[in-house]
mmCIF file of C-alpha atoms in Angstrom:
data_model
loop_
_atom_site.group_PDB
_atom_site.id
_atom_site.type_symbol
_atom_site.label_atom_id
_atom_site.label_comp_id
_atom_site.label_asym_id
_atom_site.label_seq_id
_atom_site.Cartn_x
_atom_site.Cartn_y
_atom_site.Cartn_z
ATOM 1 C CA MET R 1 0.026 -0.221 -0.010
ATOM 2 C CA PRO R 2 1.312 3.328 -0.688
ATOM 3 C CA PRO R 3 3.000 5.325 2.156
ATOM 4 C CA ASP R 4 0.394 8.377 1.790
ATOM 5 C CA LEU R 5 -2.659 6.247 1.684
ATOM 6 C CA PRO R 6 -3.876 5.583 4.898
ATOM 7 C CA PRO R 7 -5.081 2.250 5.999
ATOM 8 C CA PRO R 8 -8.750 0.952 5.666
ATOM 9 C CA PRO R 9 -10.530 0.730 8.992
ATOM 10 C CA THR R 10 -10.818 -2.830 10.381
ATOM 11 C CA ARG R 11 -14.391 -2.221 11.726
ATOM 12 C CA PHE R 12 -16.028 -4.739 9.202
ATOM 13 C CA ARG R 13 -13.195 -7.479 10.042
ATOM 14 C CA ARG R 14 -14.082 -6.816 14.067
ATOM 15 C CA ARG R 15 -18.221 -7.066 13.367
ATOM 16 C CA LEU R 16 -17.436 -10.506 10.854
ATOM 17 C CA LEU R 17 -15.357 -11.666 14.285
ATOM 18 C CA ALA R 18 -18.138 -10.664 16.496
ATOM 19 C CA VAL R 19 -20.631 -12.295 14.808
ATOM 20 C CA MET R 20 -19.029 -15.310 14.293
ATOM 21 C CA LEU R 21 -18.452 -15.831 17.967
ATOM 22 C CA VAL R 22 -21.863 -15.150 18.965
ATOM 23 C CA THR R 23 -23.508 -17.518 16.287
ATOM 24 C CA GLY R 24 -20.799 -20.253 17.041
ATOM 25 C CA LEU R 25 -20.474 -20.210 20.687
ATOM 26 C CA VAL R 26 -24.151 -19.177 22.049
ATOM 27 C CA PRO R 27 -25.386 -22.640 20.546
ATOM 28 C CA LEU R 28 -22.331 -24.471 22.010
ATOM 29 C CA VAL R 29 -22.764 -22.599 25.366
ATOM 30 C CA LEU R 30 -26.203 -23.877 25.491
ATOM 31 C CA LEU R 31 -25.338 -27.520 24.192
ATOM 32 C CA GLY R 32 -22.674 -27.688 26.978
ATOM 33 C CA PHE R 33 -25.171 -26.398 29.482
ATOM 34 C CA LEU R 34 -27.822 -28.892 28.521
ATOM 35 C CA ALA R 35 -25.386 -31.974 28.644
ATOM 36 C CA ARG R 36 -23.719 -30.889 31.830
ATOM 37 C CA GLN R 37 -27.093 -31.204 33.386
ATOM 38 C CA ALA R 38 -28.010 -34.312 31.923
ATOM 39 C CA LEU R 39 -24.543 -36.077 32.820
ATOM 40 C CA GLN R 40 -25.034 -34.720 36.538
ATOM 41 C CA GLU R 41 -28.517 -36.292 36.371
ATOM 42 C CA LEU R 42 -27.395 -39.241 35.197
ATOM 43 C CA LEU R 43 -24.277 -39.876 37.434
ATOM 44 C CA SER R 44 -26.142 -38.592 40.109
ATOM 45 C CA VAL R 45 -27.279 -42.270 41.151
ATOM 46 C CA SER R 46 -26.349 -43.028 44.531
ATOM 47 C CA LEU R 47 -24.371 -46.642 45.267
ATOM 48 C CA ALA R 48 -25.592 -46.784 48.818
ATOM 49 C CA PRO R 49 -28.222 -49.340 48.002
ATOM 50 C CA VAL R 50 -26.339 -51.462 46.142
ATOM 51 C CA GLU R 51 -23.710 -51.812 49.057
ATOM 52 C CA GLN R 52 -26.362 -52.288 51.268
ATOM 53 C CA VAL R 53 -27.330 -55.213 49.182
ATOM 54 C CA LEU R 54 -24.165 -56.281 48.939
ATOM 55 C CA ASP R 55 -23.528 -56.190 52.693
ATOM 56 C CA GLU R 56 -26.844 -58.390 53.423
ATOM 57 C CA LEU R 57 -25.496 -60.771 50.801
ATOM 58 C CA SER R 58 -21.991 -60.968 52.592
ATOM 59 C CA ALA R 59 -23.651 -61.607 55.831
ATOM 60 C CA GLY R 60 -25.629 -64.351 54.159
ATOM 61 C CA LEU R 61 -22.953 -66.189 52.731
ATOM 62 C CA ALA R 62 -20.952 -65.768 56.121
ATOM 63 C CA ARG R 63 -23.645 -67.828 57.882
ATOM 64 C CA GLU R 64 -24.031 -70.144 55.185
ATOM 65 C CA GLY R 65 -20.161 -70.701 54.975
ATOM 66 C CA HIS R 66 -19.892 -69.889 51.322
ATOM 67 C CA SER R 67 -16.696 -68.377 49.493
ATOM 68 C CA GLN R 68 -17.056 -64.426 49.241
ATOM 69 C CA ALA R 69 -14.774 -64.008 46.511
ATOM 70 C CA ALA R 70 -16.996 -63.159 43.759
ATOM 71 C CA LEU R 71 -18.520 -60.666 46.003
ATOM 72 C CA ASP R 72 -15.331 -58.934 46.670
ATOM 73 C CA GLU R 73 -14.541 -58.582 43.210
ATOM 74 C CA ALA R 74 -17.976 -57.005 42.757
ATOM 75 C CA ARG R 75 -17.193 -54.744 45.491
ATOM 76 C CA LEU R 76 -14.056 -53.733 44.175
ATOM 77 C CA ASN R 77 -15.616 -53.410 40.384
ATOM 78 C CA LEU R 78 -18.633 -51.019 42.390
ATOM 79 C CA ALA R 79 -15.738 -48.749 44.070
ATOM 80 C CA GLN R 80 -13.721 -48.484 40.534
ATOM 81 C CA ALA R 81 -17.069 -47.322 39.320
ATOM 82 C CA GLU R 82 -17.640 -44.958 41.911
ATOM 83 C CA LEU R 83 -14.081 -43.512 41.176
ATOM 84 C CA ALA R 84 -14.606 -42.874 37.757
ATOM 85 C CA ARG R 85 -18.147 -41.487 38.446
ATOM 86 C CA ARG R 86 -16.689 -38.916 40.622
ATOM 87 C CA ALA R 87 -13.719 -38.076 38.184
ATOM 88 C CA LEU R 88 -16.223 -37.638 35.178
ATOM 89 C CA VAL R 89 -18.420 -35.182 37.521
ATOM 90 C CA ARG R 90 -15.227 -33.179 38.046
ATOM 91 C CA ARG R 91 -13.754 -33.304 34.503
ATOM 92 C CA THR R 92 -17.229 -32.389 32.877
ATOM 93 C CA PRO R 93 -17.049 -28.631 33.223
ATOM 94 C CA MET R 94 -13.247 -28.780 32.191
ATOM 95 C CA LEU R 95 -14.201 -30.857 29.217
ATOM 96 C CA ILE R 96 -16.822 -28.556 28.537
ATOM 97 C CA ALA R 97 -14.667 -25.257 28.786
ATOM 98 C CA ALA R 98 -12.054 -26.729 26.559
ATOM 99 C CA LEU R 99 -14.716 -27.300 24.011
ATOM 100 C CA LEU R 100 -15.772 -23.930 24.125
ATOM 101 C CA LEU R 101 -12.391 -22.670 23.754
ATOM 102 C CA VAL R 102 -11.438 -24.959 20.961
ATOM 103 C CA SER R 103 -14.530 -23.531 19.267
ATOM 104 C CA ALA R 104 -13.882 -20.189 19.778
ATOM 105 C CA ALA R 105 -10.592 -20.486 18.549
ATOM 106 C CA VAL R 106 -11.457 -22.018 15.594
ATOM 107 C CA LEU R 107 -14.194 -19.624 14.766
ATOM 108 C CA THR R 108 -11.910 -16.997 15.257
ATOM 109 C CA ALA R 109 -9.512 -18.371 12.830
ATOM 110 C CA ALA R 110 -12.275 -18.631 10.405
ATOM 111 C CA ALA R 111 -13.465 -15.110 11.242
ATOM 112 C CA VAL R 112 -10.051 -13.880 10.308
ATOM 113 C CA LEU R 113 -9.327 -16.018 6.960
ATOM 114 C CA LEU R 114 -12.844 -14.911 5.681
ATOM 115 C CA GLY R 115 -12.488 -11.631 6.880
ATOM 116 C CA ARG R 116 -9.148 -11.205 4.945
ATOM 117 C CA ALA R 117 -10.941 -13.195 2.123
ATOM 118 C CA LEU R 118 -13.644 -10.515 1.858
ATOM 119 C CA THR R 119 -11.162 -7.378 2.377
ATOM 120 C CA ARG R 120 -8.459 -8.131 0.188
ATOM 121 C CA PRO R 121 -10.293 -7.398 -2.832
ATOM 122 C CA VAL R 122 -11.485 -4.235 -1.268
ATOM 123 C CA SER R 123 -7.983 -3.208 -0.305
ATOM 124 C CA THR R 124 -6.865 -3.786 -3.693
ATOM 125 C CA LEU R 125 -9.615 -1.840 -5.049
ATOM 126 C CA THR R 126 -9.046 0.991 -2.621
ATOM 127 C CA ARG R 127 -4.927 0.803 -4.123
ATOM 128 C CA GLY R 128 -6.196 0.791 -7.631
ATOM 129 C CA MET R 129 -8.921 3.945 -7.262
ATOM 130 C CA TRP R 130 -5.999 5.654 -4.969
ATOM 131 C CA ALA R 131 -3.827 5.375 -8.278
ATOM 132 C CA TYR R 132 -6.753 6.681 -10.119
ATOM 133 C CA ALA R 133 -7.085 9.534 -8.329
ATOM 134 C CA ARG R 134 -3.663 10.484 -8.848
ATOM 135 C CA GLY R 135 -4.093 10.438 -12.321
ATOM 136 C CA ASP R 136 -2.261 7.070 -13.020
ATOM 137 C CA LEU R 137 -4.872 4.831 -15.213
ATOM 138 C CA SER R 138 -2.140 2.795 -16.106
ATOM 139 C CA VAL R 139 -2.774 0.782 -13.082
ATOM 140 C CA GLN R 140 -4.261 -2.728 -13.595
ATOM 141 C CA LEU R 141 -5.490 -4.761 -10.421
ATOM 142 C CA PRO R 142 -4.752 -8.718 -10.026
ATOM 143 C CA ALA R 143 -7.571 -10.227 -11.081
ATOM 144 C CA PRO R 144 -8.275 -13.591 -13.215
ATOM 145 C CA ASP R 145 -9.449 -13.888 -16.893
ATOM 146 C CA SER R 146 -12.584 -15.679 -15.507
ATOM 147 C CA PRO R 147 -13.839 -14.591 -12.602
ATOM 148 C CA ARG R 148 -15.355 -16.748 -10.133
ATOM 149 C CA ASP R 149 -17.354 -14.897 -7.719
ATOM 150 C CA GLU R 150 -18.719 -11.343 -7.244
ATOM 151 C CA LEU R 151 -15.736 -9.753 -5.686
ATOM 152 C CA GLN R 152 -13.274 -10.890 -8.690
ATOM 153 C CA PHE R 153 -15.741 -9.851 -10.951
ATOM 154 C CA LEU R 154 -15.662 -6.511 -9.838
ATOM 155 C CA LEU R 155 -11.850 -6.479 -10.082
ATOM 156 C CA VAL R 156 -12.092 -7.469 -13.669
ATOM 157 C CA GLN R 157 -14.665 -4.663 -14.263
ATOM 158 C CA PHE R 158 -12.478 -2.113 -12.449
ATOM 159 C CA ASN R 159 -9.789 -2.694 -14.656
ATOM 160 C CA ARG R 160 -12.174 -2.685 -17.702
ATOM 161 C CA MET R 161 -13.372 0.991 -16.657
ATOM 162 C CA GLY R 162 -9.756 1.707 -16.162
ATOM 163 C CA ARG R 163 -8.715 1.007 -19.577
ATOM 164 C CA GLU R 164 -12.127 2.657 -21.125
ATOM 165 C CA LEU R 165 -10.883 5.963 -19.094
ATOM 166 C CA ALA R 166 -7.333 5.896 -20.252
ATOM 167 C CA ALA R 167 -8.625 5.487 -24.098
ATOM 168 C CA GLN R 168 -11.063 8.468 -23.337
ATOM 169 C CA ARG R 169 -8.341 10.554 -22.013
ATOM 170 C CA GLU R 170 -6.138 9.825 -24.884
ATOM 171 C CA ARG R 171 -8.764 10.721 -27.309
ATOM 172 C CA LEU R 172 -9.324 13.828 -25.378
ATOM 173 C CA LYS R 173 -5.949 14.649 -25.047
ATOM 174 C CA SER R 174 -5.982 14.453 -28.965
ATOM 175 C CA ALA R 175 -9.121 16.510 -29.187
ATOM 176 C CA GLU R 176 -7.230 19.446 -26.832
ATOM 177 C CA GLN R 177 -4.337 19.039 -28.949
ATOM 178 C CA ILE R 178 -5.938 19.266 -32.420
ATOM 179 C CA ALA R 179 -8.062 22.381 -30.504
ATOM 180 C CA ALA R 180 -4.727 23.862 -29.381
ATOM 181 C CA TRP R 181 -3.210 24.192 -32.829
ATOM 182 C CA GLN R 182 -6.534 25.669 -33.987
ATOM 183 C CA ASP R 183 -5.968 28.260 -31.200
ATOM 184 C CA VAL R 184 -2.227 28.871 -32.626
ATOM 185 C CA ALA R 185 -3.744 28.652 -36.350
ATOM 186 C CA ARG R 186 -5.954 31.350 -35.473
ATOM 187 C CA ALA R 187 -3.732 33.264 -33.444
ATOM 188 C CA LEU R 188 -1.025 33.296 -35.890
ATOM 189 C CA ALA R 189 -3.180 34.285 -38.481
ATOM 190 C CA HIS R 190 -4.482 37.040 -36.595
ATOM 191 C CA GLU R 191 -1.245 38.490 -35.623
ATOM 192 C CA LEU R 192 0.606 38.122 -38.762
ATOM 193 C CA ARG R 193 -2.000 39.655 -40.893
ATOM 194 C CA ASN R 194 -1.317 43.415 -40.066
ATOM 195 C CA PRO R 195 2.244 43.275 -40.868
ATOM 196 C CA LEU R 196 1.898 41.337 -43.943
ATOM 197 C CA THR R 197 -0.586 43.885 -44.901
ATOM 198 C CA ALA R 198 1.852 46.317 -44.313
ATOM 199 C CA MET R 199 4.471 44.687 -46.084
ATOM 200 C CA LYS R 200 2.350 44.122 -49.342
ATOM 201 C CA LEU R 201 1.410 47.789 -49.299
ATOM 202 C CA ALA R 202 4.994 48.817 -49.132
ATOM 203 C CA LEU R 203 6.001 46.683 -51.623
ATOM 204 C CA ALA R 204 3.219 47.866 -53.872
ATOM 205 C CA ARG R 205 4.474 51.327 -53.459
ATOM 206 C CA LEU R 206 8.031 50.202 -54.312
ATOM 207 C CA SER R 207 6.734 48.356 -57.696
ATOM 208 C CA ARG R 208 4.475 51.664 -58.963
ATOM 209 C CA ALA R 209 5.622 52.391 -62.494
ATOM 210 C CA ASP R 210 3.755 55.405 -62.923
ATOM 211 C CA GLY R 211 6.776 57.910 -62.836
ATOM 212 C CA PRO R 212 10.120 58.360 -61.940
ATOM 213 C CA PRO R 213 11.736 56.543 -58.561
ATOM 214 C CA ASP R 214 10.752 58.713 -55.417
ATOM 215 C CA ALA R 215 13.873 58.558 -53.045
ATOM 216 C CA THR R 216 11.238 59.660 -50.009
ATOM 217 C CA ARG R 217 8.904 56.962 -51.224
ATOM 218 C CA ILE R 218 11.700 54.132 -51.048
ATOM 219 C CA ALA R 219 13.151 55.457 -48.147
ATOM 220 C CA GLU R 220 9.482 55.304 -46.036
ATOM 221 C CA SER R 221 8.708 51.784 -47.873
ATOM 222 C CA VAL R 222 12.125 50.484 -46.858
ATOM 223 C CA SER R 223 11.493 51.599 -43.097
ATOM 224 C CA LEU R 224 7.973 50.398 -43.096
ATOM 225 C CA LEU R 225 9.318 46.656 -43.985
ATOM 226 C CA GLN R 226 11.942 46.930 -41.710
ATOM 227 C CA GLU R 227 9.629 48.144 -38.930
ATOM 228 C CA GLU R 228 7.134 45.079 -39.972
ATOM 229 C CA VAL R 229 9.773 42.534 -39.883
ATOM 230 C CA GLU R 230 11.240 43.570 -36.748
ATOM 231 C CA LEU R 231 7.451 43.185 -35.354
ATOM 232 C CA LEU R 232 7.379 39.675 -36.959
ATOM 233 C CA MET R 233 10.940 38.688 -35.342
ATOM 234 C CA ARG R 234 9.496 39.883 -31.981
ATOM 235 C CA MET R 235 6.493 37.962 -32.431
ATOM 236 C CA THR R 236 8.685 34.690 -33.233
ATOM 237 C CA ARG R 237 10.978 34.984 -30.231
ATOM 238 C CA SER R 238 7.864 35.513 -28.047
ATOM 239 C CA PHE R 239 6.289 32.305 -29.171
ATOM 240 C CA SER R 240 10.134 30.664 -29.195
ATOM 241 C CA ASP R 241 10.336 31.895 -25.299
ATOM 242 C CA PHE R 242 7.396 30.128 -24.614
ATOM 243 C CA ALA R 243 7.604 27.054 -26.256
ATOM 244 C CA ARG R 244 11.408 26.860 -24.257
ATOM 245 C CA LEU R 245 9.925 28.091 -20.784
ATOM 246 C CA PRO R 246 12.307 26.443 -18.272
ATOM 247 C CA ALA R 247 10.945 23.668 -15.594
ATOM 248 C CA PRO R 248 9.923 24.992 -12.329
ATOM 249 C CA ARG R 249 12.619 24.630 -9.485
ATOM 250 C CA PHE R 250 10.986 24.608 -6.381
ATOM 251 C CA GLN R 251 12.813 26.371 -3.134
ATOM 252 C CA PRO R 252 11.569 28.493 -0.222
ATOM 253 C CA VAL R 253 10.238 32.091 -1.568
ATOM 254 C CA ALA R 254 9.722 35.009 0.635
ATOM 255 C CA LEU R 255 6.821 36.262 -0.942
ATOM 256 C CA ARG R 256 6.592 39.913 -0.143
ATOM 257 C CA PRO R 257 10.222 41.046 -0.777
ATOM 258 C CA LEU R 258 9.862 39.325 -4.489
ATOM 259 C CA LEU R 259 6.598 41.409 -5.076
ATOM 260 C CA ALA R 260 8.118 44.537 -3.589
ATOM 261 C CA GLU R 261 11.252 44.254 -5.869
ATOM 262 C CA LEU R 262 8.650 43.825 -9.133
ATOM 263 C CA CYS R 263 6.747 46.710 -8.012
ATOM 264 C CA ALA R 264 9.740 48.843 -7.728
ATOM 265 C CA LEU R 265 11.137 47.675 -11.213
ATOM 266 C CA TYR R 266 7.744 48.647 -13.027
ATOM 267 C CA GLN R 267 7.243 51.952 -10.998
ATOM 268 C CA GLU R 268 9.992 53.437 -13.688
ATOM 269 C CA THR R 269 8.027 52.911 -16.882
ATOM 270 C CA SER R 270 4.220 52.832 -15.406
ATOM 271 C CA PRO R 271 2.482 55.732 -15.997
ATOM 272 C CA VAL R 272 0.394 55.168 -12.694
ATOM 273 C CA PRO R 273 2.153 54.311 -9.282
ATOM 274 C CA VAL R 274 2.539 50.837 -8.442
ATOM 275 C CA GLU R 275 1.749 50.271 -4.496
ATOM 276 C CA LEU R 276 2.064 47.249 -2.437
ATOM 277 C CA GLN R 277 -0.321 46.866 0.246
ATOM 278 C CA PRO R 278 0.835 46.217 3.784
ATOM 279 C CA GLY R 279 -0.107 42.546 5.079
ATOM 280 C CA PRO R 280 1.405 39.097 5.978
ATOM 281 C CA GLU R 281 4.581 38.182 4.745
ATOM 282 C CA PRO R 282 4.200 34.494 3.608
ATOM 283 C CA THR R 283 6.899 31.836 2.487
ATOM 284 C CA LEU R 284 6.214 29.576 0.221
ATOM 285 C CA SER R 285 7.606 26.339 -1.711
ATOM 286 C CA ALA R 286 7.951 28.016 -5.162
ATOM 287 C CA ASP R 287 10.123 28.817 -8.515
ATOM 288 C CA PRO R 288 11.405 32.258 -7.900
ATOM 289 C CA ASP R 289 12.017 32.839 -11.672
ATOM 290 C CA GLY R 290 8.828 31.580 -12.484
ATOM 291 C CA LEU R 291 6.882 33.985 -9.950
ATOM 292 C CA ARG R 292 8.913 37.025 -11.163
ATOM 293 C CA ARG R 293 7.766 36.036 -14.654
ATOM 294 C CA LEU R 294 4.187 35.373 -13.502
ATOM 295 C CA PHE R 295 3.859 38.622 -11.314
ATOM 296 C CA GLY R 296 5.862 40.336 -13.723
ATOM 297 C CA ASN R 297 3.100 39.699 -16.799
ATOM 298 C CA LEU R 298 0.357 40.622 -14.688
ATOM 299 C CA LEU R 299 1.728 43.811 -13.531
ATOM 300 C CA LYS R 300 2.785 44.598 -17.275
ATOM 301 C CA ASN R 301 -0.561 44.320 -18.403
ATOM 302 C CA ALA R 302 -2.107 46.352 -15.539
ATOM 303 C CA THR R 303 0.446 49.039 -15.785
ATOM 304 C CA GLU R 304 -0.081 49.080 -19.623
ATOM 305 C CA ALA R 305 -3.977 49.390 -18.992
ATOM 306 C CA SER R 306 -4.017 52.274 -16.693
ATOM 307 C CA PRO R 307 -4.109 55.691 -18.628
ATOM 308 C CA SER R 308 -1.721 58.463 -17.088
ATOM 309 C CA GLY R 309 -3.501 60.003 -14.170
ATOM 310 C CA ALA R 310 -5.730 56.947 -13.201
ATOM 311 C CA ALA R 311 -5.621 55.455 -9.418
ATOM 312 C CA PRO R 312 -2.719 53.498 -8.759
ATOM 313 C CA VAL R 313 -1.944 49.736 -9.629
ATOM 314 C CA HIS R 314 -2.396 47.929 -6.038
ATOM 315 C CA LEU R 315 -0.919 44.778 -4.827
ATOM 316 C CA SER R 316 -2.087 42.905 -2.030
ATOM 317 C CA LEU R 317 -1.217 39.564 -0.453
ATOM 318 C CA GLU R 318 -3.643 37.605 1.775
ATOM 319 C CA ALA R 319 -2.792 34.445 3.619
ATOM 320 C CA LEU R 320 -5.249 31.626 3.318
ATOM 321 C CA PRO R 321 -5.467 28.277 5.553
ATOM 322 C CA SER R 322 -3.841 26.503 2.237
ATOM 323 C CA CYS R 323 -3.127 28.848 -0.083
ATOM 324 C CA VAL R 324 -1.394 32.275 -0.776
ATOM 325 C CA ARG R 325 -3.622 34.780 -2.543
ATOM 326 C CA VAL R 326 -2.077 37.790 -4.349
ATOM 327 C CA SER R 327 -4.574 40.563 -5.829
ATOM 328 C CA ILE R 328 -3.574 42.933 -8.557
ATOM 329 C CA ARG R 329 -6.027 45.862 -8.927
ATOM 330 C CA ASP R 330 -5.887 48.314 -12.112
ATOM 331 C CA HIS R 331 -8.110 51.395 -12.820
ATOM 332 C CA GLY R 332 -7.738 50.601 -16.697
ATOM 333 C CA GLY R 333 -10.405 49.825 -19.234
ATOM 334 C CA GLY R 334 -11.510 46.416 -17.828
ATOM 335 C CA ILE R 335 -12.699 42.955 -19.038
ATOM 336 C CA PRO R 336 -16.306 42.214 -20.411
ATOM 337 C CA GLN R 337 -16.290 39.252 -18.763
ATOM 338 C CA VAL R 338 -14.699 36.681 -16.304
ATOM 339 C CA LEU R 339 -11.575 34.769 -17.280
ATOM 340 C CA GLU R 340 -10.098 31.738 -15.904
ATOM 341 C CA GLY R 341 -8.946 28.287 -16.877
ATOM 342 C CA PRO R 342 -8.968 27.331 -20.630
ATOM 343 C CA ALA R 343 -10.041 30.968 -21.211
ATOM 344 C CA LEU R 344 -7.417 32.441 -20.508
ATOM 345 C CA THR R 345 -5.025 30.752 -23.279
ATOM 346 C CA ARG R 346 -7.875 30.769 -25.801
ATOM 347 C CA GLY R 347 -7.231 33.016 -28.859
ATOM 348 C CA LEU R 348 -3.924 34.337 -27.575
ATOM 349 C CA PHE R 349 -4.933 37.827 -29.090
ATOM 350 C CA SER R 350 -3.402 40.831 -28.153
ATOM 351 C CA THR R 351 -4.857 44.719 -28.631
ATOM 352 C CA LYS R 352 -1.369 46.071 -27.370
ATOM 353 C CA PRO R 353 0.870 47.356 -30.477
ATOM 354 C CA GLY R 354 3.577 44.696 -31.052
ATOM 355 C CA GLY R 355 2.036 42.272 -28.224
ATOM 356 C CA SER R 356 2.259 38.613 -28.878
ATOM 357 C CA GLY R 357 -0.627 37.342 -26.835
ATOM 358 C CA LEU R 358 1.133 35.155 -24.877
ATOM 359 C CA GLY R 359 1.247 37.344 -21.319
ATOM 360 C CA LEU R 360 -1.487 35.490 -20.173
ATOM 361 C CA PRO R 361 -0.639 31.905 -21.161
ATOM 362 C CA ILE R 362 2.792 32.135 -19.729
ATOM 363 C CA ALA R 363 1.101 33.104 -16.505
ATOM 364 C CA GLN R 364 -1.513 30.649 -16.727
ATOM 365 C CA LYS R 365 1.146 27.875 -17.251
ATOM 366 C CA ILE R 366 3.416 29.194 -14.397
ATOM 367 C CA VAL R 367 0.399 29.209 -12.174
ATOM 368 C CA HIS R 368 -0.640 25.786 -13.272
ATOM 369 C CA GLU R 369 2.947 24.128 -12.508
ATOM 370 C CA HIS R 370 2.840 25.791 -9.143
ATOM 371 C CA GLY R 371 -0.905 23.927 -8.562
ATOM 372 C CA GLY R 372 -2.747 27.197 -8.084
ATOM 373 C CA THR R 373 -5.580 29.216 -10.068
ATOM 374 C CA LEU R 374 -5.409 32.396 -12.056
ATOM 375 C CA ARG R 375 -8.902 34.302 -12.416
ATOM 376 C CA LEU R 376 -9.347 37.577 -14.233
ATOM 377 C CA GLU R 377 -12.655 39.452 -13.517
ATOM 378 C CA PRO R 378 -13.936 43.131 -13.775
ATOM 379 C CA ALA R 379 -13.272 45.106 -11.069
ATOM 380 C CA PRO R 380 -15.912 46.960 -9.077
ATOM 381 C CA GLY R 381 -15.952 50.959 -10.163
ATOM 382 C CA GLY R 382 -13.971 50.072 -13.327
ATOM 383 C CA GLY R 383 -10.503 48.173 -14.145
ATOM 384 C CA THR R 384 -9.542 44.309 -13.869
ATOM 385 C CA LEU R 385 -8.775 42.629 -10.741
ATOM 386 C CA ALA R 386 -6.363 39.552 -11.450
ATOM 387 C CA ARG R 387 -6.379 36.887 -8.452
ATOM 388 C CA VAL R 388 -3.398 34.276 -8.352
ATOM 389 C CA ASP R 389 -3.977 31.359 -5.563
ATOM 390 C CA LEU R 390 -0.702 29.660 -4.772
ATOM 391 C CA PRO R 391 -0.268 26.753 -2.553
ATOM 392 C CA PHE R 392 2.316 26.980 0.260
ATOM 393 C CA ASN R 393 3.426 23.226 -0.955
ATOM 394 C CA PRO R 394 3.353 22.864 -4.876
ATOM 395 C CA PRO R 395 1.626 19.257 -5.551
ATOM 396 C CA PRO R 396 4.131 16.344 -6.235
ATOM 397 C CA ALA R 397 5.560 15.891 -9.796
ATOM 398 C CA GLY R 398 3.532 13.813 -12.094
ATOM 399 C CA THR R 399 0.043 14.920 -10.284
ATOM 400 C CA VAL R 400 -0.481 17.942 -12.013
ATOM 401 C CA PRO R 401 -2.718 17.032 -15.400
ATOM 402 C CA PRO R 402 -1.027 18.128 -18.636
#
């Protein structure tokens, strides 16, 4: 059994043992009591009348002068019978008690063996369900090809369910990959359309044959082509960086100093002040570089969405029982609806000049790797509120679904 799986309760085995002991021993106790009573009545017959008869016969034989050897042998046999009767009376309770103890031991052993036989498949199913809960659908429980009883049939059906779930997950993964490629294709088409259109117009101006070559027109067209090529290069680098995001390296991170460092960094280029609100100073296990990239993207979005003269961008920290919540509030144009989960990576569109649309997907990927959640919602009074919940300890490797 896995070390992190708590042992199942043994209440069923205890109940089975109690039921078998009660149903087995109660009749034995009653039968033993009745047998003891019967034996006591049978062995309570007194030999005094027989001894009196023997004494009268002995006196008669003595008067007549006959031999008393046979009579003496009868008296000896009678005495031995009396001793045997008394020994049997003494030993009967002990024999009944020994019978009860042996019966109790046999019933206990039978209850233990039966309990193990009944609970072993249940424990096996528990291990299988624990593996499935961790996302490991490759686990197959030991089960015969042809089940001989209901419990073995249950194991066979459990394995069948696991194979069907694994097949469904593969189909879902394929569908998600196709949908992801469709999103990427739509995003690339959207982002490439504008620079390609500008480049096409610049080339059309260069190829016009309605007059002598114009140095100014040529210089403007070449400059426009250079700008659009540079934009395409920046987009290419952004997509390449997204594809090569490094794996997280978890270590203890003091979150407040990290956020204060980012606030000071973006304060220099932000059109509005960036303020970190007072609060707790939590420490969590996280990838510091990933957190800088995560909150840097969110702060960049918040400051770029804030017009000059608007209220400051506010960051706040809140320590919850199982996680840390970081909230980033701006007073920009806001968003029309709540964005979370797959909605954060759908489309990859950007409304900023030169933007690649990868800021939120990168943030969502980093939050996902830390086992947390990212949620964007319209803020009361205008603007956008971004909330990031990060657990104090990241999930074990392999438990975060892809």
